[in-house]
Coordinates of C-alpha atoms in Angstrom, one line a residue:
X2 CA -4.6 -26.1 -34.3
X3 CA -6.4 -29.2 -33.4
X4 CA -10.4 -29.2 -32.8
X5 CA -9.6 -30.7 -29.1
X6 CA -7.3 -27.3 -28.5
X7 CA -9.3 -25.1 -30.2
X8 CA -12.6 -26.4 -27.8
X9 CA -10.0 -25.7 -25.2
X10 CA -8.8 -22.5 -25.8
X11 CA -12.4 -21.6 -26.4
X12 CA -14.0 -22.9 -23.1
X13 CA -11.1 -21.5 -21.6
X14 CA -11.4 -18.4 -22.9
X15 CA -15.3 -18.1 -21.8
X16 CA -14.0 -19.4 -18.7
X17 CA -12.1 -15.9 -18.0
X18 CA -14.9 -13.9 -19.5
X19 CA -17.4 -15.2 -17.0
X20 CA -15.3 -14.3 -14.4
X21 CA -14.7 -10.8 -15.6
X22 CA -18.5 -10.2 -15.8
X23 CA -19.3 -11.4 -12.0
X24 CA -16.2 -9.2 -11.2
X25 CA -17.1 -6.0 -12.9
X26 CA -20.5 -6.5 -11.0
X27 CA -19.1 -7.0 -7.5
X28 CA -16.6 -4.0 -8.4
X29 CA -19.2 -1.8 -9.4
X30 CA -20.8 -2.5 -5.5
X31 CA -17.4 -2.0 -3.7
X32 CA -15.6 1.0 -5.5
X33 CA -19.3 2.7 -5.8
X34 CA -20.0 6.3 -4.8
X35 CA -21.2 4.8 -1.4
X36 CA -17.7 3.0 -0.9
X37 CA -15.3 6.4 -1.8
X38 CA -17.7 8.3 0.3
X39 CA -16.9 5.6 3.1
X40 CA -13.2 6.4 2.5
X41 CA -12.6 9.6 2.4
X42 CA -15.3 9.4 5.5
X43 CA -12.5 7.8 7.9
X44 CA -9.8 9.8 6.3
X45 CA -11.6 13.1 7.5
X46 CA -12.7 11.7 11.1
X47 CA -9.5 11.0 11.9
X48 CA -7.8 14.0 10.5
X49 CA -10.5 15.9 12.9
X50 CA -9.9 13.8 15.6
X51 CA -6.1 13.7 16.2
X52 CA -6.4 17.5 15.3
X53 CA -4.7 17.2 12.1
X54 CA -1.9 15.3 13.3
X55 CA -0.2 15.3 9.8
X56 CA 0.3 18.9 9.7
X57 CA 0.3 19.9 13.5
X58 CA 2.8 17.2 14.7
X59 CA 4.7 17.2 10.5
X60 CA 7.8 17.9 12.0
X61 CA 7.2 15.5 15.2
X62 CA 6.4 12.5 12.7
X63 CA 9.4 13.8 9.9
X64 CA 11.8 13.3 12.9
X65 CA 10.8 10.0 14.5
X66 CA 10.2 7.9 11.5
X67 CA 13.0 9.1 8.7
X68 CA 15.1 11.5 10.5
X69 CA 15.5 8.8 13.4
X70 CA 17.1 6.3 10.9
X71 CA 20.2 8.1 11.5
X72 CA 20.7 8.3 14.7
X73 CA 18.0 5.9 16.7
X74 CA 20.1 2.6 16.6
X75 CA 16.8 1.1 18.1
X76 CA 14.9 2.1 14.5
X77 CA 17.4 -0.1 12.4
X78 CA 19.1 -2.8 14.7
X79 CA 18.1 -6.2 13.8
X80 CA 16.2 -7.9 17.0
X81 CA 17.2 -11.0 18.6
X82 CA 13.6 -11.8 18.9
X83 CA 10.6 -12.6 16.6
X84 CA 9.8 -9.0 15.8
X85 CA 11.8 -6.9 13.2
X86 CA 13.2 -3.4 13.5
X87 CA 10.8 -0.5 12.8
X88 CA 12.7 0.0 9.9
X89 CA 12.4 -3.2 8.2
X90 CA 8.6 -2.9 8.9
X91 CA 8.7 0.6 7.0
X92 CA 10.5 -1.6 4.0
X93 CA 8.6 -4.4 4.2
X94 CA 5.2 -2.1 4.1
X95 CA 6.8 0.1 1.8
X96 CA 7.9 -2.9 -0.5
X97 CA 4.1 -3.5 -0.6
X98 CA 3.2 -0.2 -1.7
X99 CA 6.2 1.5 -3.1
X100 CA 5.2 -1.0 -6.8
X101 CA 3.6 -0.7 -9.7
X102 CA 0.9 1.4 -8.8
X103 CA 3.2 4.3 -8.7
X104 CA 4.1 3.7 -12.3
X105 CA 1.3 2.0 -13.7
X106 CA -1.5 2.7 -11.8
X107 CA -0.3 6.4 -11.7
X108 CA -0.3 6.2 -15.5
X109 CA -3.8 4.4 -15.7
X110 CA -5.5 7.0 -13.2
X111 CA -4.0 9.3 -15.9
X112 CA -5.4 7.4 -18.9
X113 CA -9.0 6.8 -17.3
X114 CA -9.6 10.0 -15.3
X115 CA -7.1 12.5 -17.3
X116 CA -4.7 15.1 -15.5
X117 CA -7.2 15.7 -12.7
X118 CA -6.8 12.1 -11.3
X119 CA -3.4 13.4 -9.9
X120 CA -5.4 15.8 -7.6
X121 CA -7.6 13.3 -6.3
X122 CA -4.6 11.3 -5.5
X123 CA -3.3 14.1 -3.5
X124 CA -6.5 14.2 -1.7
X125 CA -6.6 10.7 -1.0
X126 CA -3.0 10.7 0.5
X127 CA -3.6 13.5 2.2
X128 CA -6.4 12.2 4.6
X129 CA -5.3 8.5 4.1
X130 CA -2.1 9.2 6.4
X131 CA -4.3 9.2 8.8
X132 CA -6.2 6.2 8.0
X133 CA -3.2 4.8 7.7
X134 CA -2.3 5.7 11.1
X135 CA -4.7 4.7 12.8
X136 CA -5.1 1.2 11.2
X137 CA -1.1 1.0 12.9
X138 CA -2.1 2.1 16.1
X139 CA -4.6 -0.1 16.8
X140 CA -2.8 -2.8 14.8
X141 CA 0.0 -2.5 17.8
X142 CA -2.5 -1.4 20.5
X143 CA -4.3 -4.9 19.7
X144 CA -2.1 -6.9 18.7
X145 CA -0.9 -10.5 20.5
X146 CA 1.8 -13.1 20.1
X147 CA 1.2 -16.7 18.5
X148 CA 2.7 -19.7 19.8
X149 CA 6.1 -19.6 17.6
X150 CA 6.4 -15.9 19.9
X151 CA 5.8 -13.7 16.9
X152 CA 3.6 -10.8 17.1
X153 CA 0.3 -11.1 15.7
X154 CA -2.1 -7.9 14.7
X155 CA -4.0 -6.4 12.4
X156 CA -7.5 -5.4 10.9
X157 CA -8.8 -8.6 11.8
X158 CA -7.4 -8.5 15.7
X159 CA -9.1 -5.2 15.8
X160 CA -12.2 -6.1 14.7
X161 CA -12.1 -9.2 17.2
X162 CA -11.2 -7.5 19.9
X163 CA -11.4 -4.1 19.4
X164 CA -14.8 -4.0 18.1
X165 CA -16.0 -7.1 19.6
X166 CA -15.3 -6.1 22.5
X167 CA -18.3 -3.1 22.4
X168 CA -21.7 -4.2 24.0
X169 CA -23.4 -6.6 21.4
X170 CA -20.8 -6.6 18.9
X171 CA -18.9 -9.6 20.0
X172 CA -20.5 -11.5 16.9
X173 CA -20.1 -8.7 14.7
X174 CA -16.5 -8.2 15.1
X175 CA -15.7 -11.7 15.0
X176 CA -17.8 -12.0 11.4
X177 CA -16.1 -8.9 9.9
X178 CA -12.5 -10.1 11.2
X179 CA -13.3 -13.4 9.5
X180 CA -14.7 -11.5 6.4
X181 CA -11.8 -9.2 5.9
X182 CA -8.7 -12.1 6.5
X183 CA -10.6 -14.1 3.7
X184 CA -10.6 -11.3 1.6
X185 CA -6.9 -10.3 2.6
X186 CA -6.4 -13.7 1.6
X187 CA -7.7 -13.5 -1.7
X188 CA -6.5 -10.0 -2.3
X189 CA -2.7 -11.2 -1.9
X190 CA -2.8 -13.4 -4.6
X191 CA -4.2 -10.4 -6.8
X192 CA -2.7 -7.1 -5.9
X193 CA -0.3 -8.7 -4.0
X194 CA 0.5 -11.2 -6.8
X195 CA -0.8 -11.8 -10.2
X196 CA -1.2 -8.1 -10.8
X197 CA 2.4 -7.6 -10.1
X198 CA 4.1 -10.2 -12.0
X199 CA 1.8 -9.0 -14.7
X200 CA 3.3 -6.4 -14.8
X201 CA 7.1 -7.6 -14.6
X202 CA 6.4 -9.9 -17.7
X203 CA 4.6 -7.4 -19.5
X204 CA 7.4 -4.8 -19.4
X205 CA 10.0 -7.2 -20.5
X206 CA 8.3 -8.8 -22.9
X207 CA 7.7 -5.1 -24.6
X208 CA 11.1 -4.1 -23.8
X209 CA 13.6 -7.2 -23.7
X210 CA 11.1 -9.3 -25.9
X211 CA 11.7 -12.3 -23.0
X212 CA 8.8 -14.3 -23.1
X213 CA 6.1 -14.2 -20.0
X214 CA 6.5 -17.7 -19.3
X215 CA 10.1 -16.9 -19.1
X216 CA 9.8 -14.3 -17.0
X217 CA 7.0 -16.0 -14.4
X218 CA 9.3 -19.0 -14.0
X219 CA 12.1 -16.6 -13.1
X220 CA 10.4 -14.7 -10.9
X221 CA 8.3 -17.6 -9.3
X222 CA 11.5 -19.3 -8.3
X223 CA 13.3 -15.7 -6.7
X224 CA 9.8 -15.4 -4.5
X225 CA 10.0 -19.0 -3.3
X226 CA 13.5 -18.6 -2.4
X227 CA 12.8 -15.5 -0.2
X228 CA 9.2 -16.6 1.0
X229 CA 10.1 -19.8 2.4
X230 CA 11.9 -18.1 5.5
X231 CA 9.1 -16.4 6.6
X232 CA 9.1 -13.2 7.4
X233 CA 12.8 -12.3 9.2
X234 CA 14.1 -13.5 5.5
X235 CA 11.7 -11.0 4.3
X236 CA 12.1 -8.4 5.7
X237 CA 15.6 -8.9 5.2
X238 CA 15.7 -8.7 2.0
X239 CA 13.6 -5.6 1.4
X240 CA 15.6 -3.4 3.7
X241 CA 18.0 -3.7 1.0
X242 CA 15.8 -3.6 -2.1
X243 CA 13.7 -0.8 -0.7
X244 CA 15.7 2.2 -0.3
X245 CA 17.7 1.4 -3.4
X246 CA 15.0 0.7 -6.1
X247 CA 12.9 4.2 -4.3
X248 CA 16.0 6.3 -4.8
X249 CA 17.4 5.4 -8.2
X250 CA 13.6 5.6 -10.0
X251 CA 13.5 8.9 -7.9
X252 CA 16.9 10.0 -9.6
X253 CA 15.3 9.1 -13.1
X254 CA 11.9 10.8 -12.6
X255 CA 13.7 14.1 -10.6
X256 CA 16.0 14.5 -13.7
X257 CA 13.0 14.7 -16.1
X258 CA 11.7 17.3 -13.8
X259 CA 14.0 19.6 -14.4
X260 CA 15.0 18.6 -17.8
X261 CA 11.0 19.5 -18.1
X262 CA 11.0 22.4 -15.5
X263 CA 9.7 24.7 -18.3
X264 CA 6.6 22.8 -18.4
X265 CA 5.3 22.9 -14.5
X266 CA 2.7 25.5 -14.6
X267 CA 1.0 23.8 -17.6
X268 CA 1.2 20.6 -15.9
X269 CA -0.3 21.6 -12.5
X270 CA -2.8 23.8 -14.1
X271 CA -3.8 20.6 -16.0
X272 CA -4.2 18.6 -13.0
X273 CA -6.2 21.7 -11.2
X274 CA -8.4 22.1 -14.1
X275 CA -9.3 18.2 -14.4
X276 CA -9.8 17.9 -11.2
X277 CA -12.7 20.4 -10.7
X278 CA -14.0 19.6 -14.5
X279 CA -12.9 23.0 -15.9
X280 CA -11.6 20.7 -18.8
X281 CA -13.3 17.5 -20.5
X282 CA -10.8 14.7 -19.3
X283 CA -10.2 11.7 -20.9
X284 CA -12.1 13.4 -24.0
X285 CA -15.7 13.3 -22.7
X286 CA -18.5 16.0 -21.1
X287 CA -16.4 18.0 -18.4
X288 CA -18.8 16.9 -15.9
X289 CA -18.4 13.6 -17.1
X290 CA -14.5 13.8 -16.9
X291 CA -14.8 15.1 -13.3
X292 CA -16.4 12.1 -12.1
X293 CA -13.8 10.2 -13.8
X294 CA -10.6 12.3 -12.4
X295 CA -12.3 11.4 -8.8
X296 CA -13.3 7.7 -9.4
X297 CA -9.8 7.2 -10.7
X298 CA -8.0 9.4 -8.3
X299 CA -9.6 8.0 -5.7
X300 CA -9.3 4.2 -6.7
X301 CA -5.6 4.6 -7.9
X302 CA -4.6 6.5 -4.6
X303 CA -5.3 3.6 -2.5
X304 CA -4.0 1.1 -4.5
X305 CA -0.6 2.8 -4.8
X306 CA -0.9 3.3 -0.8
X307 CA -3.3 0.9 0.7
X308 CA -4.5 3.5 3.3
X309 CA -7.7 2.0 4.8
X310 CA -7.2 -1.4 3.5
X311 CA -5.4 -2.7 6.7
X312 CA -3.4 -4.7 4.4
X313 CA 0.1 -2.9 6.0
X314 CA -0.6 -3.2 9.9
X315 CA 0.0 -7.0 9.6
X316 CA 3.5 -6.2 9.3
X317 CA 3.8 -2.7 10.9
X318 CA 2.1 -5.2 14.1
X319 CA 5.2 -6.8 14.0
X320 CA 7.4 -4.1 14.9
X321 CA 9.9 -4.1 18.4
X322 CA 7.7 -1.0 18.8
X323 CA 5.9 -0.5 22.1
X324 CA 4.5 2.9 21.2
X325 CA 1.3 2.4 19.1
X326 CA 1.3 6.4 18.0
X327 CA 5.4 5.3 17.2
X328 CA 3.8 3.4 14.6
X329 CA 1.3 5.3 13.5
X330 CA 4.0 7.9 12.5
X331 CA 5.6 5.7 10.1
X332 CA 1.9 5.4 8.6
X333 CA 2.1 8.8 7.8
X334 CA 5.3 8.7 6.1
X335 CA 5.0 5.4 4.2
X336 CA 2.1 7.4 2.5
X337 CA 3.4 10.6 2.3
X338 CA 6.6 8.8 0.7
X339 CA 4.7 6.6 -1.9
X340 CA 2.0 9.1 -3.1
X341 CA 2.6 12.6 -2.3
X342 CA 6.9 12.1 -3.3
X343 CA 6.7 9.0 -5.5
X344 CA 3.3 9.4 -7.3
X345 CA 3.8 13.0 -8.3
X346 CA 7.2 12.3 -9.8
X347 CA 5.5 10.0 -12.0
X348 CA 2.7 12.2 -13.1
X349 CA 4.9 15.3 -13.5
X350 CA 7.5 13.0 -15.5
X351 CA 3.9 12.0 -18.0
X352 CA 2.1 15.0 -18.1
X353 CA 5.3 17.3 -19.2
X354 CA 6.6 14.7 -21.9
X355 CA 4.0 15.9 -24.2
X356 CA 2.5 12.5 -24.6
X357 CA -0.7 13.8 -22.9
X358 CA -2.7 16.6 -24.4
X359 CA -2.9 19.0 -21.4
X360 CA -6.1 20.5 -22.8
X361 CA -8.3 17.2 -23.1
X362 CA -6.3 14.9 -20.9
X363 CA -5.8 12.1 -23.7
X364 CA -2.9 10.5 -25.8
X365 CA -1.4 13.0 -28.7
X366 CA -2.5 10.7 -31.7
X367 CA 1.4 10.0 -32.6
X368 CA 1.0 8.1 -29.3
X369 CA -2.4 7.0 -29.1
X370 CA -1.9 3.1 -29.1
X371 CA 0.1 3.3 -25.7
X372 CA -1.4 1.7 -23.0
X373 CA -0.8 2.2 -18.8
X374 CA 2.0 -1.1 -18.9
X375 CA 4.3 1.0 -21.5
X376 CA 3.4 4.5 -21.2
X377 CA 6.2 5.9 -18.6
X378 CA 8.4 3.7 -20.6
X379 CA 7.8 5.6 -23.3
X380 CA 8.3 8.5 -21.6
X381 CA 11.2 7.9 -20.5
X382 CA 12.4 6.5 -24.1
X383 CA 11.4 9.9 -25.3
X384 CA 13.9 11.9 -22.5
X385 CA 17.1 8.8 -22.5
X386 CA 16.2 6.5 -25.7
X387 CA 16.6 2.6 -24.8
X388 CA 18.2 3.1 -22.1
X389 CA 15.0 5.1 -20.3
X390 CA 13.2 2.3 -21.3
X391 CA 15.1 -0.1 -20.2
X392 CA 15.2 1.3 -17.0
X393 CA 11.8 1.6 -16.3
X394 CA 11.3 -2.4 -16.7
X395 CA 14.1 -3.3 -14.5
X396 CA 12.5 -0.4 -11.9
X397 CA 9.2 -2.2 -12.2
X398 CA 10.4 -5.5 -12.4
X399 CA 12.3 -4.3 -8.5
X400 CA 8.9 -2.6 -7.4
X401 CA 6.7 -5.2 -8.4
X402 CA 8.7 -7.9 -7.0
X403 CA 9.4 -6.5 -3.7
X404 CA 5.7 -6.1 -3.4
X405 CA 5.0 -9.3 -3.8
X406 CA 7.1 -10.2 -0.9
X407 CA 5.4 -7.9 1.3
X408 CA 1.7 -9.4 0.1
X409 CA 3.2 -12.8 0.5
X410 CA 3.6 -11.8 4.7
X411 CA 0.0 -10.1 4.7
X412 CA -1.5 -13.6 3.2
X413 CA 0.2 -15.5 5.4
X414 CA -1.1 -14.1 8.2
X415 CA -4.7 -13.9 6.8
X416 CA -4.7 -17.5 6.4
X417 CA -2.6 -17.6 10.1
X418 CA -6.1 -16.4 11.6
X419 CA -8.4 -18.4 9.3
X420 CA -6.8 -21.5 9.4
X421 CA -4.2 -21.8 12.1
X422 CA -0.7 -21.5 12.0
X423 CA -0.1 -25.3 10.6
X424 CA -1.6 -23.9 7.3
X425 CA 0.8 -21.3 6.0
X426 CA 3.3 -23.4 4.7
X427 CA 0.8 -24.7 1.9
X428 CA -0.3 -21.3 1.8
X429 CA 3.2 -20.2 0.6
X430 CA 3.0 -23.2 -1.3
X431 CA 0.2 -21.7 -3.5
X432 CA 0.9 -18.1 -3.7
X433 CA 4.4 -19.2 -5.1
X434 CA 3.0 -21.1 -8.1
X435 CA 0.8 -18.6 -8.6
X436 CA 3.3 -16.0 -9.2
X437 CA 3.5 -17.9 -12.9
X438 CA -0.6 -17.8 -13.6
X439 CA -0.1 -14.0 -12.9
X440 CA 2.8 -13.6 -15.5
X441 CA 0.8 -15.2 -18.3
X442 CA -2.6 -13.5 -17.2
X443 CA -4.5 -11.1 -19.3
X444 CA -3.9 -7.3 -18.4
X445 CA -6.9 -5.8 -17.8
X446 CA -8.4 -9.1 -15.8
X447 CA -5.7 -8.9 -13.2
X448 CA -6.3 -5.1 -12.6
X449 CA -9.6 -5.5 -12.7
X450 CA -9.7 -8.1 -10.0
X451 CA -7.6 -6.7 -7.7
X452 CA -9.3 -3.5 -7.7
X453 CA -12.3 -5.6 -6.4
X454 CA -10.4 -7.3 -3.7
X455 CA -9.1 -3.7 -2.6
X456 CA -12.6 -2.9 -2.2
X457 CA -13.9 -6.1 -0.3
X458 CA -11.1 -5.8 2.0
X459 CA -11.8 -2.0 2.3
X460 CA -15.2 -2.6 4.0
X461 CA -14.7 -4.9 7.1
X462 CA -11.5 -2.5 7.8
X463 CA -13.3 0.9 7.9
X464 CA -15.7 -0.3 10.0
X465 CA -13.9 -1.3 12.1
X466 CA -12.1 2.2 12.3
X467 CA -14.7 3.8 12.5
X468 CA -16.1 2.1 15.6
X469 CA -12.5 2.5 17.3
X470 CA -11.9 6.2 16.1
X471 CA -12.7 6.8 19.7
X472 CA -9.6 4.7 21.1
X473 CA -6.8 6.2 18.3
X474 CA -7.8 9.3 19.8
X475 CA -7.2 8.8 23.3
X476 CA -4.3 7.1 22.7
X477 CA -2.8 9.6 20.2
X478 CA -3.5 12.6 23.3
X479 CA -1.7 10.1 25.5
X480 CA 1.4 10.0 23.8
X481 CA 0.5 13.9 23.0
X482 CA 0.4 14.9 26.8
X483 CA 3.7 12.2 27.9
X484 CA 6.1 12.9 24.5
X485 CA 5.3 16.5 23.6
X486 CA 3.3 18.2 26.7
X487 CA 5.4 16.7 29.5
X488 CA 2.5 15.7 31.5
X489 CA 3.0 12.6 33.3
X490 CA 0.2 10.3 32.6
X491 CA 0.2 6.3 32.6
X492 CA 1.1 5.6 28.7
X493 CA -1.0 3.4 26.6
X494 CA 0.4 0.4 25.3
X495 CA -1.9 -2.5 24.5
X496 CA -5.4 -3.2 25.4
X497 CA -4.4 -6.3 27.2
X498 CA -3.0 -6.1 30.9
X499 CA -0.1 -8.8 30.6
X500 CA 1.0 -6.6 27.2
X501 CA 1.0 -3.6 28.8
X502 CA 2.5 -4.5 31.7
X503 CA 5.2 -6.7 29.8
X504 CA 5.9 -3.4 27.7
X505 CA 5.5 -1.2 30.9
X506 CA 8.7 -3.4 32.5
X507 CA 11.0 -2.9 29.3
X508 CA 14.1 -1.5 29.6
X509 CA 13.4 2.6 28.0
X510 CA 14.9 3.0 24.6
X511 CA 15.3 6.4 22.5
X512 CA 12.1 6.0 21.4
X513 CA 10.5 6.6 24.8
X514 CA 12.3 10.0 24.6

């Protein structure tokens, strides 16, 4: 090597380690115990105030989000107009979530915070549905068209005008919707993006031995394809990538549960034990590994799920829905789906290969070396041989890509409200030849950065919850009294008159039923 690359690869080299320092210290502020405290704050407020509406209304929401794919043609009919189908904005969501964080995120919560982490998963899922649903109800209940005629919403259209529009907030809203689309904006190139195709080169390198330059150019070029049509060509495609990549990893993990049924006390008294520090996870003090299972729990939850990120109401907001609470129910289920069905799969499929030491939480030493890219690929080398293998990096190579698609949407609309609508074709631009800095990016840097954008975009969003918990709640006993009480009360469509009265005037469908 030549002195003038070697100065290179050195500066460049200090270049990345600079920027892992300043982001270990902004991640230490925004996933602090303050932060998770904020959290699972919203997730509980809400819970209370829509009276548990994930249990008491379960089969209300079961029936109107899955069960009406088949037989609500209004849930799955493509639209003449701007807006996509409610089921194209599950897919799209779920293509943003349903990605490597149920692989490898689930196995890194695992690795860091030991068996326990799992719980704290549950946890989080469990109160985020309804974080989740309330970001999409106000998402809808706020949300406006832009000039082209496509629906606009999201975090920042709440905070605007939702929050903004409280006595002496108007500034305050307009700062945190600002703060929380340049974060979005920045996020989507890192948990959306770089993290993603990380992992897509990653696995095929290990697996396939293709190169990650190979695989970056590759992918880069698939994204651009799909990306440049905006978001009807996205959604498009994820209808159909979606429910096929979801069920065949399903098939793969539900086949190692019950080649592994044998094991499911251990495992689930591994996870309850962890959880509450009855055993020293990830090999340290047991108090020690308890704040580790709930650090990791909690920070692995959300970024399998995004619950309280408002990262998924930009393209729930873009539903043909005129029901906010409509929306808010497939909230529930797109978490419910990827953590509570998805997640567990994953960790049962781990913690039953005998990989993990069920006592202590950490690698067997005859597998030790494994890290959170190849350890379910390993697993499920040990149940199929190359072929489990094998299958896990084309599932993760179908995860990851479809997320980036949805990110791509959630960006684009970030950088819609920042820097006006003339803007997001460079925008796309970018976050296309970016895809190929993410393939050949180190590991634990991408993580590690998107982890801190989750955070910063985290902030502005619950905050704005919070200050609007008041309106999901009266519009959630709205749709109660009109849907399930039969008491005839004017419904509750947007907070602006010529919305609601545009929606109001709209020939019923089935989901006014």
């Amino acid at each position: 090597m030549s002195a003038s690359a070697a100065a290179a690869e050195e500066a460049g080299s200090g270049f990345l380690d600079h920027v892992a320092n300043v982001n270990n210290a902004v991640n230490g502020v925004v996933w602090g115990v303050p932060a998770l405290v904020l959290l699972a704050f919203v997730g509980i407020l809400m819970t209370v105030l829509t009276k548990v509406f994930q249990v008491s209304h379960f089969g209300h929401w079961m029936k109107k989000t899955i069960g009406a794919v088949f037989h609500d043609k209004h849930v799955t009919s493509h639209t003449t107009d701007k807006s996509i189908s409610q089921f194209q904005s599950l897919c799209t969501a779920l293509a943003a979530t349903v990605g490597t964080g149920n692989i490898v995120g689930v196995s890194g919560a695992i690795l860091m915070g030991g068996p326990g982490a799992v719980f704290w998963m549950w946890v989080m899922a469990f109160l985020g549905m309804m974080t989740n649903y309330s970001e999409n109800v106000l998402g809808i209940f706020y949300r406006r068209k832009n000039s082209k005629g496509e629906w606009s919403g999201g975090a920042m259209y709440y905070l605007r005008d939702g929050l903004g529009s409280k006595k002496g907030c108007k500034t305050l809203g307009r700062i945190l919707a600002g703060l929380f689309s340049f974060f979005c904006l920045v996020a989507a190139f890192g948990i959306g993006n770089m993290t993603q195709v990380n992992a897509i080169s990653g696995n095929m390198q290990n697996v396939f031995g293709i190169p990650t330059w190979v695989t970056g150019a590759i992918v880069m070029i698939l994204v651009g394809l799909v990306v440049v049509g905006g978001l009807k060509r996205i959604a498009s495609v994820t209808e159909k990538i979606v429910p096929f990549m979801v069920i065949l990893y399903m098939i793969g993990t539900i086949a190692i549960f019950f080649i592994n049924i044998g094991q499911i006390g251990s495992v689930f008294s591994s996870i309850f034990k962890g959880a509450f520090g009855m055993s020293a996870a990830a090999g340290g003090v047991v108090g020690y590994g308890m704040k580790l299972a709930i650090e990791w729990g909690m920070k692995r939850g959300v970024f399998s799920n995004e619950a309280g990120l408002g990262s998924s109401v930009m393209v729930h907001s873009n539903s043909n829905v005129k029901e906010p609470v409509k929306q808010g129910m497939w909230g529930i289920f797109e978490v419910f789906a990827d953590t509570i069905v998805v997640c567990t799969l994953t960790a049962f499929a781990v913690l039953s290969s005998g990989i993990i030491d069920l006592n202590t939480g950490v690698l067997t030493e005859a597998f030790s070396s494994l890290t959170k890219n190849d350890l379910v690929a390993t697993v499920f080398n040990k149940q199929f041989g190359v072929i489990g293998s094998s299958f896990i990096a084309i599932s993760i190579a179908l995860f990851a890509f479809s997320t980036v698609l949805g990110w791509s949407h959630y960006g684009t609309k970030a950088c819609e409200y920042l820097l006006g609508e003339k803007n997001t074709v460079p925008y796309r631009v970018i976050f296309v030849l970016l895809v190929f800095g993410g393939a050949v990016m180190g590991d634990n840097l991408a993580w590690d950065l998107a982890d801190t954008f989750n955070g910063l975009m985290m902030i502005p969003n619950l905050i704005g919850v919070i200050a609007l918990s008041g309106v999901v709640a009266k519009i959630t006993k709205n749709y109660v009294d009109r849907h399930l009480r039969g008491i005839q009360v004017e419904p509750m469509y947007s907070a602006f008159q010529d919305v609601q009265e545009e929606e109001e005037a709209a020939p019923p469908t089935d989901e006014d039923d």
